[in-house]
Tab-separated table of C-alpha atoms and ligand atoms in Angstrom:
chain	number	residue	atom	x	y	z
A	717	MET	CA	-81.172	27.173	142.391
A	718	SER	CA	-82.733	30.250	143.961
A	719	ARG	CA	-84.968	29.471	146.918
A	720	LEU	CA	-87.400	32.196	145.932
A	721	ALA	CA	-90.182	32.204	143.367
A	722	ALA	CA	-93.222	34.373	142.702
A	723	ILE	CA	-96.691	33.268	141.698
A	724	VAL	CA	-98.644	36.137	140.169
A	725	LEU	CA	-102.419	35.690	140.134
A	726	ALA	CA	-103.968	37.092	136.984
A	727	ALA	CA	-106.737	34.712	135.962
A	728	GLY	CA	-109.676	36.457	137.634
A	729	LYS	CA	-112.799	37.295	135.649
A	730	SER	CA	-112.508	41.015	136.460
A	731	LYS	CA	-116.272	41.478	136.247
A	732	ARG	CA	-116.188	44.703	138.225
A	733	MET	CA	-114.057	46.401	135.565
A	734	ASN	CA	-116.819	45.923	132.990
A	735	SER	CA	-114.227	45.750	130.226
A	736	ALA	CA	-113.343	43.748	127.132
A	737	LEU	CA	-109.683	44.152	128.096
A	738	PRO	CA	-108.431	41.830	130.871
A	739	LYS	CA	-108.131	43.837	134.083
A	740	VAL	CA	-104.429	43.106	134.600
A	741	LEU	CA	-103.648	44.547	131.160
A	742	HIS	CA	-105.234	47.949	131.770
A	743	PRO	CA	-102.410	50.477	131.440
A	744	ILE	CA	-101.198	52.538	134.358
A	745	LEU	CA	-98.937	55.351	133.136
A	746	GLY	CA	-98.337	53.439	129.908
A	747	MET	CA	-97.462	50.060	131.430
A	748	PRO	CA	-99.925	47.163	131.939
A	749	LEU	CA	-101.086	46.818	135.523
A	750	VAL	CA	-99.561	43.341	135.983
A	751	CYS	CA	-96.157	44.573	134.763
A	752	HIS	CA	-95.980	46.988	137.707
A	753	VAL	CA	-96.275	43.915	139.949
A	754	LEU	CA	-93.540	42.097	138.029
A	755	GLU	CA	-91.212	45.115	138.222
A	756	ALA	CA	-91.565	45.083	142.032
A	757	ALA	CA	-90.953	41.330	142.183
A	758	VAL	CA	-87.794	41.557	140.094
A	759	ALA	CA	-86.580	44.543	142.130
A	760	ALA	CA	-87.096	42.453	145.289
A	761	GLY	CA	-84.773	39.788	143.893
A	762	VAL	CA	-87.270	37.299	142.465
A	763	ARG	CA	-85.734	35.483	139.497
A	764	ARG	CA	-88.410	32.900	138.827
A	765	ILE	CA	-91.951	34.069	138.126
A	766	VAL	CA	-95.036	32.026	137.304
A	767	VAL	CA	-98.039	34.013	136.102
A	768	VAL	CA	-101.454	32.374	136.408
A	769	ALA	CA	-103.648	33.231	133.418
A	770	SER	CA	-107.134	32.177	132.378
A	771	VAL	CA	-108.021	30.340	129.184
A	772	GLU	CA	-109.505	33.616	127.896
A	773	ASN	CA	-106.701	36.050	128.746
A	774	ARG	CA	-103.722	33.750	128.232
A	775	SER	CA	-102.612	34.845	124.784
A	776	ALA	CA	-103.083	38.573	125.455
A	777	LEU	CA	-101.210	38.201	128.717
A	778	GLU	CA	-98.366	36.264	127.124
A	779	ALA	CA	-97.967	38.896	124.421
A	780	ALA	CA	-97.929	41.735	126.962
A	781	LEU	CA	-95.413	39.945	129.183
A	782	ARG	CA	-93.134	39.214	126.249
A	783	GLU	CA	-93.225	42.849	125.183
A	784	TRP	CA	-92.499	43.991	128.743
A	785	HIS	CA	-89.655	41.503	129.131
A	786	ASP	CA	-87.989	42.472	125.832
A	787	GLU	CA	-88.346	46.183	126.429
A	788	ARG	CA	-86.960	45.740	129.940
A	789	ALA	CA	-83.942	43.880	128.589
A	790	ARG	CA	-83.170	46.858	126.355
A	791	ARG	CA	-83.549	49.293	129.243
A	792	THR	CA	-81.666	47.619	132.097
A	793	ALA	CA	-78.332	46.010	132.916
A	794	PRO	CA	-78.051	42.357	131.807
A	795	SER	CA	-77.689	41.184	135.431
A	796	LEU	CA	-81.218	42.421	136.110
A	797	THR	CA	-82.806	40.667	133.180
A	798	THR	CA	-81.866	37.095	133.955
A	799	PHE	CA	-85.186	35.979	135.299
A	800	SER	CA	-87.818	33.670	133.881
A	801	VAL	CA	-91.509	34.370	133.412
A	802	ASP	CA	-93.738	31.351	132.765
A	803	VAL	CA	-97.447	31.487	132.135
A	804	VAL	CA	-99.713	28.712	133.407
A	805	VAL	CA	-103.438	28.430	132.884
A	806	GLN	CA	-106.087	28.079	135.573
A	807	GLU	CA	-108.769	26.231	133.637
A	808	VAL	CA	-111.716	27.342	135.795
A	809	GLN	CA	-111.687	30.382	138.071
A	810	ARG	CA	-112.401	28.557	141.284
A	811	GLY	CA	-110.790	31.132	143.556
A	812	THR	CA	-107.389	32.351	144.683
A	813	ALA	CA	-106.322	29.109	146.457
A	814	ASP	CA	-107.038	27.143	143.292
A	815	ALA	CA	-105.168	29.771	141.246
A	816	VAL	CA	-102.037	29.270	143.365
A	817	LEU	CA	-102.368	25.498	142.974
A	818	SER	CA	-102.399	25.925	139.182
A	819	ALA	CA	-98.735	26.917	139.446
A	820	ARG	CA	-97.828	23.736	141.293
A	821	ALA	CA	-96.868	21.594	138.292
A	822	ARG	CA	-94.652	24.380	136.937
A	823	LEU	CA	-92.857	24.604	140.301
A	824	GLN	CA	-92.266	20.852	140.446
A	825	GLY	CA	-89.071	20.233	142.421
A	826	PHE	CA	-88.962	23.806	143.776
A	827	ASP	CA	-88.122	23.915	147.456
A	828	GLY	CA	-88.254	27.352	149.024
A	829	THR	CA	-90.430	30.395	149.528
A	830	ALA	CA	-93.092	31.261	146.980
A	831	VAL	CA	-94.446	34.760	147.237
A	832	VAL	CA	-97.969	35.029	145.871
A	833	LEU	CA	-98.593	38.410	144.268
A	834	CYS	CA	-101.905	39.742	143.006
A	835	GLY	CA	-101.837	40.773	139.382
A	836	ASP	CA	-104.343	43.467	140.360
A	837	ALA	CA	-102.299	45.072	143.176
A	838	PRO	CA	-99.827	47.254	141.245
A	839	CYS	CA	-98.644	49.534	144.078
A	840	VAL	CA	-96.680	46.814	145.843
A	841	SER	CA	-93.072	47.908	146.331
A	842	ALA	CA	-89.884	45.877	146.440
A	843	SER	CA	-89.357	47.016	150.022
A	844	SER	CA	-92.711	45.614	151.137
A	845	ILE	CA	-92.001	42.272	149.459
A	846	GLU	CA	-88.565	42.239	151.087
A	847	ALA	CA	-90.033	43.081	154.506
A	848	LEU	CA	-92.560	40.270	154.152
A	849	LEU	CA	-89.901	37.748	153.132
A	850	SER	CA	-87.477	38.776	155.821
A	851	GLU	CA	-90.077	38.474	158.636
A	852	HIS	CA	-91.416	35.251	157.184
A	853	ARG	CA	-87.986	33.678	157.062
A	854	SER	CA	-86.540	35.014	160.297
A	855	LYS	CA	-89.599	33.875	162.264
A	856	GLY	CA	-89.657	30.516	160.511
A	857	ALA	CA	-93.278	30.972	159.435
A	858	GLU	CA	-95.105	28.672	157.077
A	859	ILE	CA	-97.434	31.289	155.690
A	860	SER	CA	-97.186	35.090	156.021
A	861	VAL	CA	-99.476	37.783	154.770
A	862	LEU	CA	-98.549	41.324	153.800
A	863	SER	CA	-101.127	43.550	155.467
A	864	GLY	CA	-101.827	47.249	155.555
A	865	GLU	CA	-103.966	49.564	157.614
A	866	LEU	CA	-106.420	51.497	155.465
A	867	ASP	CA	-108.762	54.321	156.445
A	868	ASP	CA	-111.347	52.743	154.194
A	869	PRO	CA	-110.885	48.961	154.326
A	870	GLY	CA	-114.134	48.326	152.425
A	871	GLY	CA	-114.021	45.353	150.052
A	872	TYR	CA	-110.823	43.811	151.437
A	873	GLY	CA	-110.312	40.716	153.583
A	874	ARG	CA	-109.744	41.710	157.234
A	875	ILE	CA	-106.880	40.397	159.357
A	876	VAL	CA	-108.004	38.886	162.647
A	877	ARG	CA	-104.933	38.915	164.897
A	878	GLY	CA	-104.076	36.498	167.656
A	879	SER	CA	-101.148	37.479	169.828
A	880	GLY	CA	-98.283	39.527	168.405
A	881	ALA	CA	-97.534	39.005	164.735
A	882	ALA	CA	-99.520	35.770	164.601
A	883	ILE	CA	-102.901	35.822	162.884
A	884	THR	CA	-105.911	33.709	163.637
A	885	ARG	CA	-107.686	34.103	160.340
A	886	ILE	CA	-108.587	36.370	157.460
A	887	VAL	CA	-112.236	37.103	156.998
A	888	GLU	CA	-113.577	38.240	153.645
A	889	GLU	CA	-115.821	41.305	153.829
A	890	LYS	CA	-118.937	39.409	152.762
A	891	ASP	CA	-118.448	36.866	155.562
A	892	ALA	CA	-117.433	39.395	158.231
A	893	THR	CA	-119.457	40.359	161.307
A	894	PRO	CA	-120.046	44.085	161.925
A	895	ASP	CA	-117.247	44.027	164.518
A	896	GLU	CA	-114.852	42.382	162.094
A	897	ARG	CA	-115.740	44.926	159.433
A	898	ARG	CA	-114.439	47.628	161.744
A	899	ILE	CA	-110.936	46.106	161.549
A	900	ARG	CA	-108.775	48.405	159.443
A	901	GLU	CA	-105.912	45.992	158.914
A	902	ILE	CA	-106.493	44.293	155.582
A	903	ASN	CA	-105.061	41.441	153.545
A	904	SER	CA	-103.097	42.710	150.547
A	905	GLY	CA	-103.446	39.286	148.924
A	906	ILE	CA	-99.633	39.150	148.882
A	907	ILE	CA	-98.663	36.037	150.750
A	908	ALA	CA	-95.409	34.153	151.352
A	909	LEU	CA	-95.663	30.354	151.471
A	910	GLU	CA	-93.199	27.553	152.123
A	911	VAL	CA	-93.237	25.159	149.196
A	912	PRO	CA	-93.769	22.198	148.993
A	913	LEU	CA	-95.284	22.264	152.524
A	914	ALA	CA	-97.992	24.743	151.495
A	915	TRP	CA	-99.431	22.632	148.673
A	916	SER	CA	-101.161	20.311	151.153
A	917	LEU	CA	-102.512	23.317	153.055
A	918	LEU	CA	-104.018	24.681	149.845
A	919	GLU	CA	-105.476	21.324	148.894
A	920	ASN	CA	-107.316	21.194	152.200
A	921	VAL	CA	-109.073	24.527	151.714
A	922	ALA	CA	-112.825	23.999	151.742
A	923	PRO	CA	-115.031	26.030	149.391
A	924	SER	CA	-116.696	29.150	150.779
A	925	LYS	CA	-120.293	28.561	151.787
A	926	GLU	CA	-121.207	31.916	150.308
A	927	THR	CA	-119.549	31.702	146.906
A	928	ASP	CA	-118.285	28.133	146.542
A	929	GLU	CA	-114.851	29.609	145.782
A	930	LEU	CA	-111.583	28.288	147.179
A	931	TYR	CA	-110.052	31.201	149.083
A	932	LEU	CA	-106.314	31.532	149.557
A	933	THR	CA	-107.159	33.348	152.764
A	934	GLU	CA	-108.679	30.117	154.094
A	935	ALA	CA	-105.217	28.558	153.953
A	936	VAL	CA	-104.114	31.122	156.539
A	937	SER	CA	-106.979	30.243	158.888
A	938	LEU	CA	-106.285	26.564	158.317
A	939	ALA	CA	-102.575	26.942	159.136
A	940	SER	CA	-103.392	28.816	162.304
A	941	ARG	CA	-105.978	26.165	163.383
A	942	GLU	CA	-103.422	23.435	162.824
A	943	GLY	CA	-100.922	25.279	165.003
A	944	ARG	CA	-98.666	26.136	162.094
A	945	LYS	CA	-96.982	29.523	162.102
A	946	ALA	CA	-99.036	32.177	160.261
A	947	LEU	CA	-97.917	35.819	160.370
A	948	ALA	CA	-99.164	39.193	159.195
A	949	VAL	CA	-96.461	41.678	158.261
A	950	MET	CA	-97.352	45.338	157.774
A	951	ALA	CA	-96.453	46.874	154.433
A	952	ALA	CA	-93.744	49.554	154.351
A	953	VAL	CA	-96.467	52.084	153.460
A	954	PRO	CA	-100.205	51.325	153.520
A	955	GLU	CA	-100.642	52.372	149.885
A	956	ASP	CA	-98.554	49.365	148.842
A	957	VAL	CA	-101.514	47.062	149.447
A	958	LEU	CA	-104.103	48.802	147.289
A	959	GLY	CA	-105.886	46.568	144.786
A	960	VAL	CA	-107.819	47.339	141.622
A	961	ASN	CA	-111.252	45.790	141.215
A	962	ASP	CA	-113.007	48.608	139.385
A	963	ARG	CA	-112.221	51.726	137.381
A	964	ALA	CA	-112.472	54.058	140.359
A	965	GLN	CA	-109.733	52.054	142.077
A	966	LEU	CA	-107.772	52.065	138.813
A	967	ALA	CA	-107.832	55.866	138.862
A	968	HIS	CA	-106.882	55.882	142.542
A	969	VAL	CA	-103.822	53.619	142.170
A	970	THR	CA	-102.785	55.509	139.035
A	971	ALA	CA	-102.662	58.664	141.151
A	972	VAL	CA	-100.637	56.853	143.828
A	973	ILE	CA	-98.082	55.507	141.351
A	974	ARG	CA	-97.920	58.820	139.511
A	975	ARG	CA	-97.133	60.669	142.750
A	976	ARG	CA	-94.376	58.170	143.538
A	977	VAL	CA	-92.797	58.444	140.097
A	978	ASN	CA	-92.974	62.245	140.172
A	979	LEU	CA	-91.481	62.402	143.661
A	980	ALA	CA	-88.567	60.178	142.622
A	981	HIS	CA	-87.782	62.525	139.707
A	982	MET	CA	-87.971	65.586	141.948
A	983	LYS	CA	-85.563	63.939	144.383
A	984	ALA	CA	-83.258	63.227	141.441
A	985	GLY	CA	-83.144	66.923	140.528
A	986	VAL	CA	-85.992	67.400	138.049
A	987	THR	CA	-88.279	70.399	138.557
A	988	LEU	CA	-91.986	69.677	138.237
A	989	VAL	CA	-93.746	73.003	138.507
A	990	ASP	CA	-97.092	71.321	139.191
A	991	PRO	CA	-96.652	67.567	139.729
A	992	ASP	CA	-100.406	67.030	139.969
A	993	THR	CA	-100.751	67.657	136.242
A	994	VAL	CA	-97.725	65.690	135.035
A	995	PHE	CA	-97.865	62.042	133.891
A	996	ILE	CA	-94.540	60.220	133.570
A	997	ASP	CA	-94.156	56.599	132.518
A	998	PRO	CA	-92.260	54.756	135.262
A	999	ARG	CA	-89.773	53.548	132.644
A	1000	ALA	CA	-88.765	57.062	131.532
A	1001	ARG	CA	-85.407	58.518	132.528
A	1002	ILE	CA	-84.966	62.255	133.006
A	1003	GLY	CA	-81.753	64.206	133.570
A	1004	ARG	CA	-81.002	66.765	136.256
A	1005	ASP	CA	-82.275	70.325	136.041
A	1006	THR	CA	-84.859	69.490	133.456
A	1007	LEU	CA	-87.879	71.723	133.942
A	1008	ILE	CA	-91.345	70.268	133.451
A	1009	MET	CA	-94.168	72.766	133.160
A	1010	PRO	CA	-97.826	71.818	133.853
A	1011	PHE	CA	-99.760	69.353	131.699
A	1012	VAL	CA	-96.951	67.246	130.345
A	1013	VAL	CA	-97.389	63.568	129.450
A	1014	ILE	CA	-94.354	61.323	128.976
A	1015	GLU	CA	-95.320	57.887	127.679
A	1016	GLY	CA	-93.050	54.908	127.211
A	1017	PRO	CA	-89.401	54.416	128.130
A	1018	CYS	CA	-88.323	57.887	126.934
A	1019	VAL	CA	-84.890	59.227	127.736
A	1020	ILE	CA	-84.830	62.958	128.441
A	1021	GLY	CA	-81.546	64.723	128.998
A	1022	SER	CA	-80.436	67.372	131.474
A	1023	GLY	CA	-81.585	70.943	131.358
A	1024	VAL	CA	-84.445	70.187	128.991
A	1025	ARG	CA	-87.576	72.311	129.125
A	1026	LEU	CA	-90.889	70.544	128.604
A	1027	GLY	CA	-94.354	71.992	128.265
A	1028	PRO	CA	-96.701	73.370	129.148
A	1029	PHE	CA	-98.907	70.870	127.281
A	1030	ALA	CA	-96.197	68.692	125.749
A	1031	HIS	CA	-96.608	65.022	124.835
A	1032	VAL	CA	-93.433	62.942	124.555
A	1033	ARG	CA	-94.052	59.338	123.482
A	1034	GLY	CA	-92.804	56.030	122.204
A	1035	GLY	CA	-89.325	55.898	123.638
A	1036	SER	CA	-88.270	59.288	122.301
A	1037	VAL	CA	-84.828	60.565	123.221
A	1038	LEU	CA	-84.344	64.282	123.902
A	1039	GLY	CA	-80.788	65.638	124.137
A	1040	ASP	CA	-79.484	67.947	126.856
A	1041	GLY	CA	-80.594	71.552	126.848
A	1042	GLY	CA	-83.404	71.080	124.332
A	1043	ALA	CA	-87.018	72.126	124.575
A	1044	VAL	CA	-90.412	70.709	123.641
A	1045	GLY	CA	-93.052	73.306	124.221
A	1046	ASN	CA	-96.698	74.188	123.980
A	1047	PHE	CA	-98.907	71.662	122.193
A	1048	VAL	CA	-96.020	69.734	120.718
A	1049	GLU	CA	-96.115	65.968	120.283
A	1050	VAL	CA	-92.893	64.007	119.828
A	1051	VAL	CA	-93.056	60.288	119.089
A	1052	ARG	CA	-90.321	57.718	118.316
A	1053	THR	CA	-88.007	60.649	117.729
A	1054	ARG	CA	-84.457	61.409	118.718
A	1055	MET	CA	-83.675	65.106	119.149
A	1056	GLY	CA	-80.072	66.248	119.480
A	1057	SER	CA	-78.949	68.502	122.283
A	1058	SER	CA	-80.162	72.104	122.295
A	1059	SER	CA	-82.794	71.379	119.646
A	1060	ARG	CA	-86.162	72.959	120.114
A	1061	ALA	CA	-89.751	72.553	119.006
A	1062	LEU	CA	-91.620	75.133	120.981
A	1063	HIS	CA	-95.070	75.570	119.508
A	1064	LEU	CA	-97.872	73.500	117.944
A	1065	ALA	CA	-95.757	70.852	116.222
A	1066	TYR	CA	-95.741	67.116	115.507
A	1067	LEU	CA	-92.462	65.190	115.224
A	1068	GLY	CA	-92.873	61.473	114.432
A	1069	ASP	CA	-90.333	58.751	113.518
A	1070	ALA	CA	-87.537	61.274	113.174
A	1071	THR	CA	-83.983	62.054	114.024
A	1072	VAL	CA	-83.122	65.694	114.534
A	1073	GLY	CA	-79.542	66.869	114.944
A	1074	GLU	CA	-78.128	69.276	117.496
A	1075	GLY	CA	-79.057	72.926	117.730
A	1076	THR	CA	-81.962	72.695	115.309
A	1077	ASN	CA	-85.049	74.864	115.575
A	1078	VAL	CA	-88.397	73.405	114.556
A	1079	GLY	CA	-90.669	76.345	113.788
A	1080	ALA	CA	-94.206	76.772	115.035
A	1081	GLY	CA	-96.763	74.493	113.457
A	1082	THR	CA	-94.223	72.226	111.755
A	1083	ILE	CA	-95.511	68.761	110.924
A	1084	PHE	CA	-93.456	65.675	110.235
A	1085	ALA	CA	-95.968	63.850	108.012
A	1086	ASN	CA	-94.789	60.331	108.851
A	1087	TYR	CA	-97.882	58.344	107.906
A	1088	ASP	CA	-99.082	57.781	104.354
A	1089	GLY	CA	-102.330	56.075	105.396
A	1090	LYS	CA	-100.695	52.669	105.356
A	1091	ASP	CA	-97.126	52.827	106.597
A	1092	LYS	CA	-95.011	55.088	108.756
A	1093	HIS	CA	-91.815	56.541	107.317
A	1094	PRO	CA	-88.741	58.188	108.835
A	1095	THR	CA	-87.531	61.755	108.531
A	1096	SER	CA	-83.996	62.935	109.093
A	1097	VAL	CA	-83.188	66.531	109.955
A	1098	GLY	CA	-79.587	67.562	110.480
A	1099	ALA	CA	-77.860	69.859	112.959
A	1100	LYS	CA	-78.384	73.640	113.145
A	1101	VAL	CA	-81.335	73.454	110.796
A	1102	SER	CA	-84.064	76.058	110.878
A	1103	LEU	CA	-87.505	74.843	109.843
A	1104	GLY	CA	-89.780	77.791	109.093
A	1105	ALA	CA	-93.227	78.104	110.632
A	1106	GLY	CA	-95.724	75.661	109.185
A	1107	THR	CA	-93.171	73.495	107.373
A	1108	VAL	CA	-94.473	70.073	106.353
A	1109	LEU	CA	-91.866	67.337	105.917
A	1110	VAL	CA	-93.492	64.475	104.021
A	1111	ALA	CA	-91.663	61.317	105.070
A	1112	PRO	CA	-89.437	59.742	103.976
A	1113	CYS	CA	-87.335	62.859	103.428
A	1114	SER	CA	-84.298	64.586	104.815
A	1115	VAL	CA	-82.964	68.040	105.525
A	1116	GLY	CA	-79.168	68.510	105.681
A	1117	ASP	CA	-77.128	70.346	108.299
A	1118	SER	CA	-77.577	74.116	108.509
A	1119	ALA	CA	-80.338	74.044	105.872
A	1120	ARG	CA	-83.441	76.228	106.183
A	1121	THR	CA	-87.017	75.994	105.054
A	1122	GLY	CA	-89.320	78.934	104.537
A	1123	ALA	CA	-92.649	79.348	106.268
A	1124	GLY	CA	-95.227	77.007	104.798
A	1125	ALA	CA	-92.682	74.964	102.817
A	1126	VAL	CA	-93.795	71.446	101.927
A	1127	VAL	CA	-90.818	69.119	101.425
A	1128	LEU	CA	-92.155	66.190	99.422
A	1129	ALA	CA	-91.482	62.517	100.081
A	1130	ARG	CA	-88.089	61.232	98.905
A	1131	GLU	CA	-86.679	64.779	98.670
A	1132	SER	CA	-83.404	65.707	100.335
A	1133	VAL	CA	-82.753	69.313	101.167
A	1134	PRO	CA	-78.948	69.581	100.829
A	1135	ALA	CA	-76.860	70.967	103.677
A	1136	GLY	CA	-76.776	74.729	103.828
A	1137	GLU	CA	-79.533	75.358	101.270
A	1138	THR	CA	-82.773	77.232	101.798
A	1139	TRP	CA	-85.915	75.674	100.357
A	1140	VAL	CA	-89.256	77.417	100.145
A	1141	GLY	CA	-92.760	76.992	98.760
A	1142	VAL	CA	-95.054	74.139	97.771
A	1143	PRO	CA	-93.588	71.825	96.729
A	1144	ALA	CA	-90.424	73.139	98.334
A	1145	ARG	CA	-87.551	74.029	96.016
A	1146	LYS	CA	-84.264	75.738	96.464
A	1147	ASN	CA	-85.022	79.382	97.136
A	1148	ALA	CA	-83.006	80.792	94.198
A	1149	ALA	CA	-84.562	78.330	91.729
A	1150	ARG	CA	-88.085	79.146	92.830
A	1151	ARG	CA	-87.504	82.874	92.659
A	1152	ALA	CA	-86.144	82.482	89.158
A	1153	SER	CA	-89.150	80.399	88.076
A	1154	LEU	CA	-91.470	83.062	89.474
A	1155	GLY	CA	-89.528	85.733	87.595
A	1156	GLU	CA	-88.378	87.242	90.865
A	1157	ASP	CA	-84.684	87.402	91.154
A	1158	LYS	CA	-84.335	90.172	93.605
A	1159	GLY	CA	-82.892	88.959	96.857
A	1160	GLY	CA	-84.773	89.252	100.045
A	1161	GLU	CA	-85.554	87.721	103.290
A	1162	VAL	CA	-86.524	84.103	103.586
A	1163	PRO	CA	-89.975	83.827	105.117
A	1164	HIS	CA	-89.048	83.432	108.725
A	1165	GLY	CA	-89.704	80.746	111.270
A	1166	THR	CA	-90.181	81.239	114.937
A	1167	ARG	CA	-87.814	80.840	117.796
B	435	UD1	C1	-108.637	39.192	147.415
B	435	UD1	C2	-108.535	38.528	148.794
B	435	UD1	C3	-108.816	39.584	149.845
B	435	UD1	C4	-107.811	40.719	149.717
B	435	UD1	C5	-107.826	41.292	148.281
B	435	UD1	C6	-106.653	42.230	148.121
B	435	UD1	C7	-109.222	36.192	148.580
B	435	UD1	C8	-110.310	35.236	148.739
B	435	UD1	N1	-109.511	37.462	148.887
B	435	UD1	O1	-109.964	39.656	147.256
B	435	UD1	O2	-108.697	39.013	151.164
B	435	UD1	O3	-108.086	41.730	150.654
B	435	UD1	O4	-107.672	40.231	147.311
B	435	UD1	O5	-106.732	42.917	146.897
B	435	UD1	O6	-108.127	35.808	148.216
B	435	UD1	N2	-107.675	35.290	140.660
B	435	UD1	C9	-107.294	34.202	139.914
B	435	UD1	N3	-108.109	33.126	139.872
B	435	UD1	C10	-109.288	33.056	140.553
B	435	UD1	C11	-109.664	34.180	141.314
B	435	UD1	C12	-108.836	35.273	141.354
B	435	UD1	O7	-106.242	34.196	139.293
B	435	UD1	O8	-109.958	32.027	140.465
B	435	UD1	C13	-106.779	36.456	140.716
B	435	UD1	C14	-107.389	37.742	140.186
B	435	UD1	O9	-107.068	37.921	138.833
B	435	UD1	C15	-106.734	38.797	141.055
B	435	UD1	C16	-106.399	38.070	142.352
B	435	UD1	O10	-106.455	36.706	142.054
B	435	UD1	O11	-105.535	39.286	140.470
B	435	UD1	C17	-107.368	38.417	143.473
B	435	UD1	O12	-108.691	38.050	143.075
B	435	UD1	P1	-109.940	39.003	143.275
B	435	UD1	O13	-111.129	38.307	142.765
B	435	UD1	O14	-109.652	40.351	142.781
B	435	UD1	O15	-110.019	38.991	144.870
B	435	UD1	P2	-110.563	40.145	145.837
B	435	UD1	O16	-112.020	40.080	145.924
B	435	UD1	O17	-109.966	41.439	145.465
B	436	CA	CA1	-108.784	42.189	143.739
């Protein structure tokens, strides 16, 4: 059995968020806050995770974790998905020490290191967790805290150091003296503990005089007083320790994570003309030499090929897949759609629940009308198709390879435009048939699309 487990604290009341949605489920770049924490834990090698929920947020949390777990299994290699996530309930929010103790029954028989992670600290990286664990283990500590030095430590517990890596105690801001408040080294709330030894330490934590809460940080002070080894280990980068208590901090950590994601793509060969205006879901994959213009949002685990051109002002959502060399341009939204290589939708279009073949051009203003007010329906468009400007494809419908539609054509639901044909008008009909019905049989140009 692995000697490593994680306990993720997510039962807090999140009063400072002033929200009906549990704090740990607020999305950051499309993924719930707490899932960012779990991603880091799994990347650091944790294979057994216990999440502490409250009575109120339990079912929402379970649903979100299940969705994350299933989606992750589809996205990653099987070897990285063999981990367990259990949810336990902390009946009353009596503080962080009590929250950790709520996981005790679920970890019955576990003998090893438990790393406590805060469900509201989404910037934590695998390398910081690994650094904490490696120091903790190599120094034979009983309890070790991941700390970070912040320019503005306001609101965080401060680390009071003894000699070297040892710490004397952690003092919460509300209990701190003015001198202690000047300490810039703060407690991330991420703490490694030796189990089962630590359970007794946690049981001996006395309630805070100020708030009557049982602080996990008190366990550190207690360990140090009892002469047990308590360490503080600095995070790989200070930003790793940032927590979210309110919406301003939510915006701040979103910016931090966004910068990291964008930087990783740039290192992997993606051009972001102005990364400050680009939002990319951490689960998205993007190929080399793709060019992302300003104001692009990529939501969900989308897969974008190489040499694709996105934006400005493009919105790619819902796990869409864009083939190599394609383009999604100005004010175009693509959702749950697979576009073949070299296919383009450059202006003012909506593509939903669709498959589009290779080398197809979706003209300006084209709408895939996928929603009938009740259900969503699929649309299939073949390869080398040309959809004229302002085409409406009422789903479910299909357009065959090398077919064309005229500007303003409305292809009705359950219609199939055969391969190679040109359909025009409202409702769209084969060009020759419509011309005949209008008494026009002279040839002529098909109303053109845009390129
Ligand atoms: C806590 C730390 C503080 C640290 C900061 C880092 C304590 C007492 N203080 O303060 O030293 O600098 O995190 O962000 O630990 N939770 C429960 N059950 C509870 C209470 C909290 O599950 O009864 C969870 C919350 O959902 C949250 C985490 O524990 O994810 C931390 O709780 P929070 O109330 O946000 O603590 P802070 O005031 O931020
Ligand atoms: Ca917090």
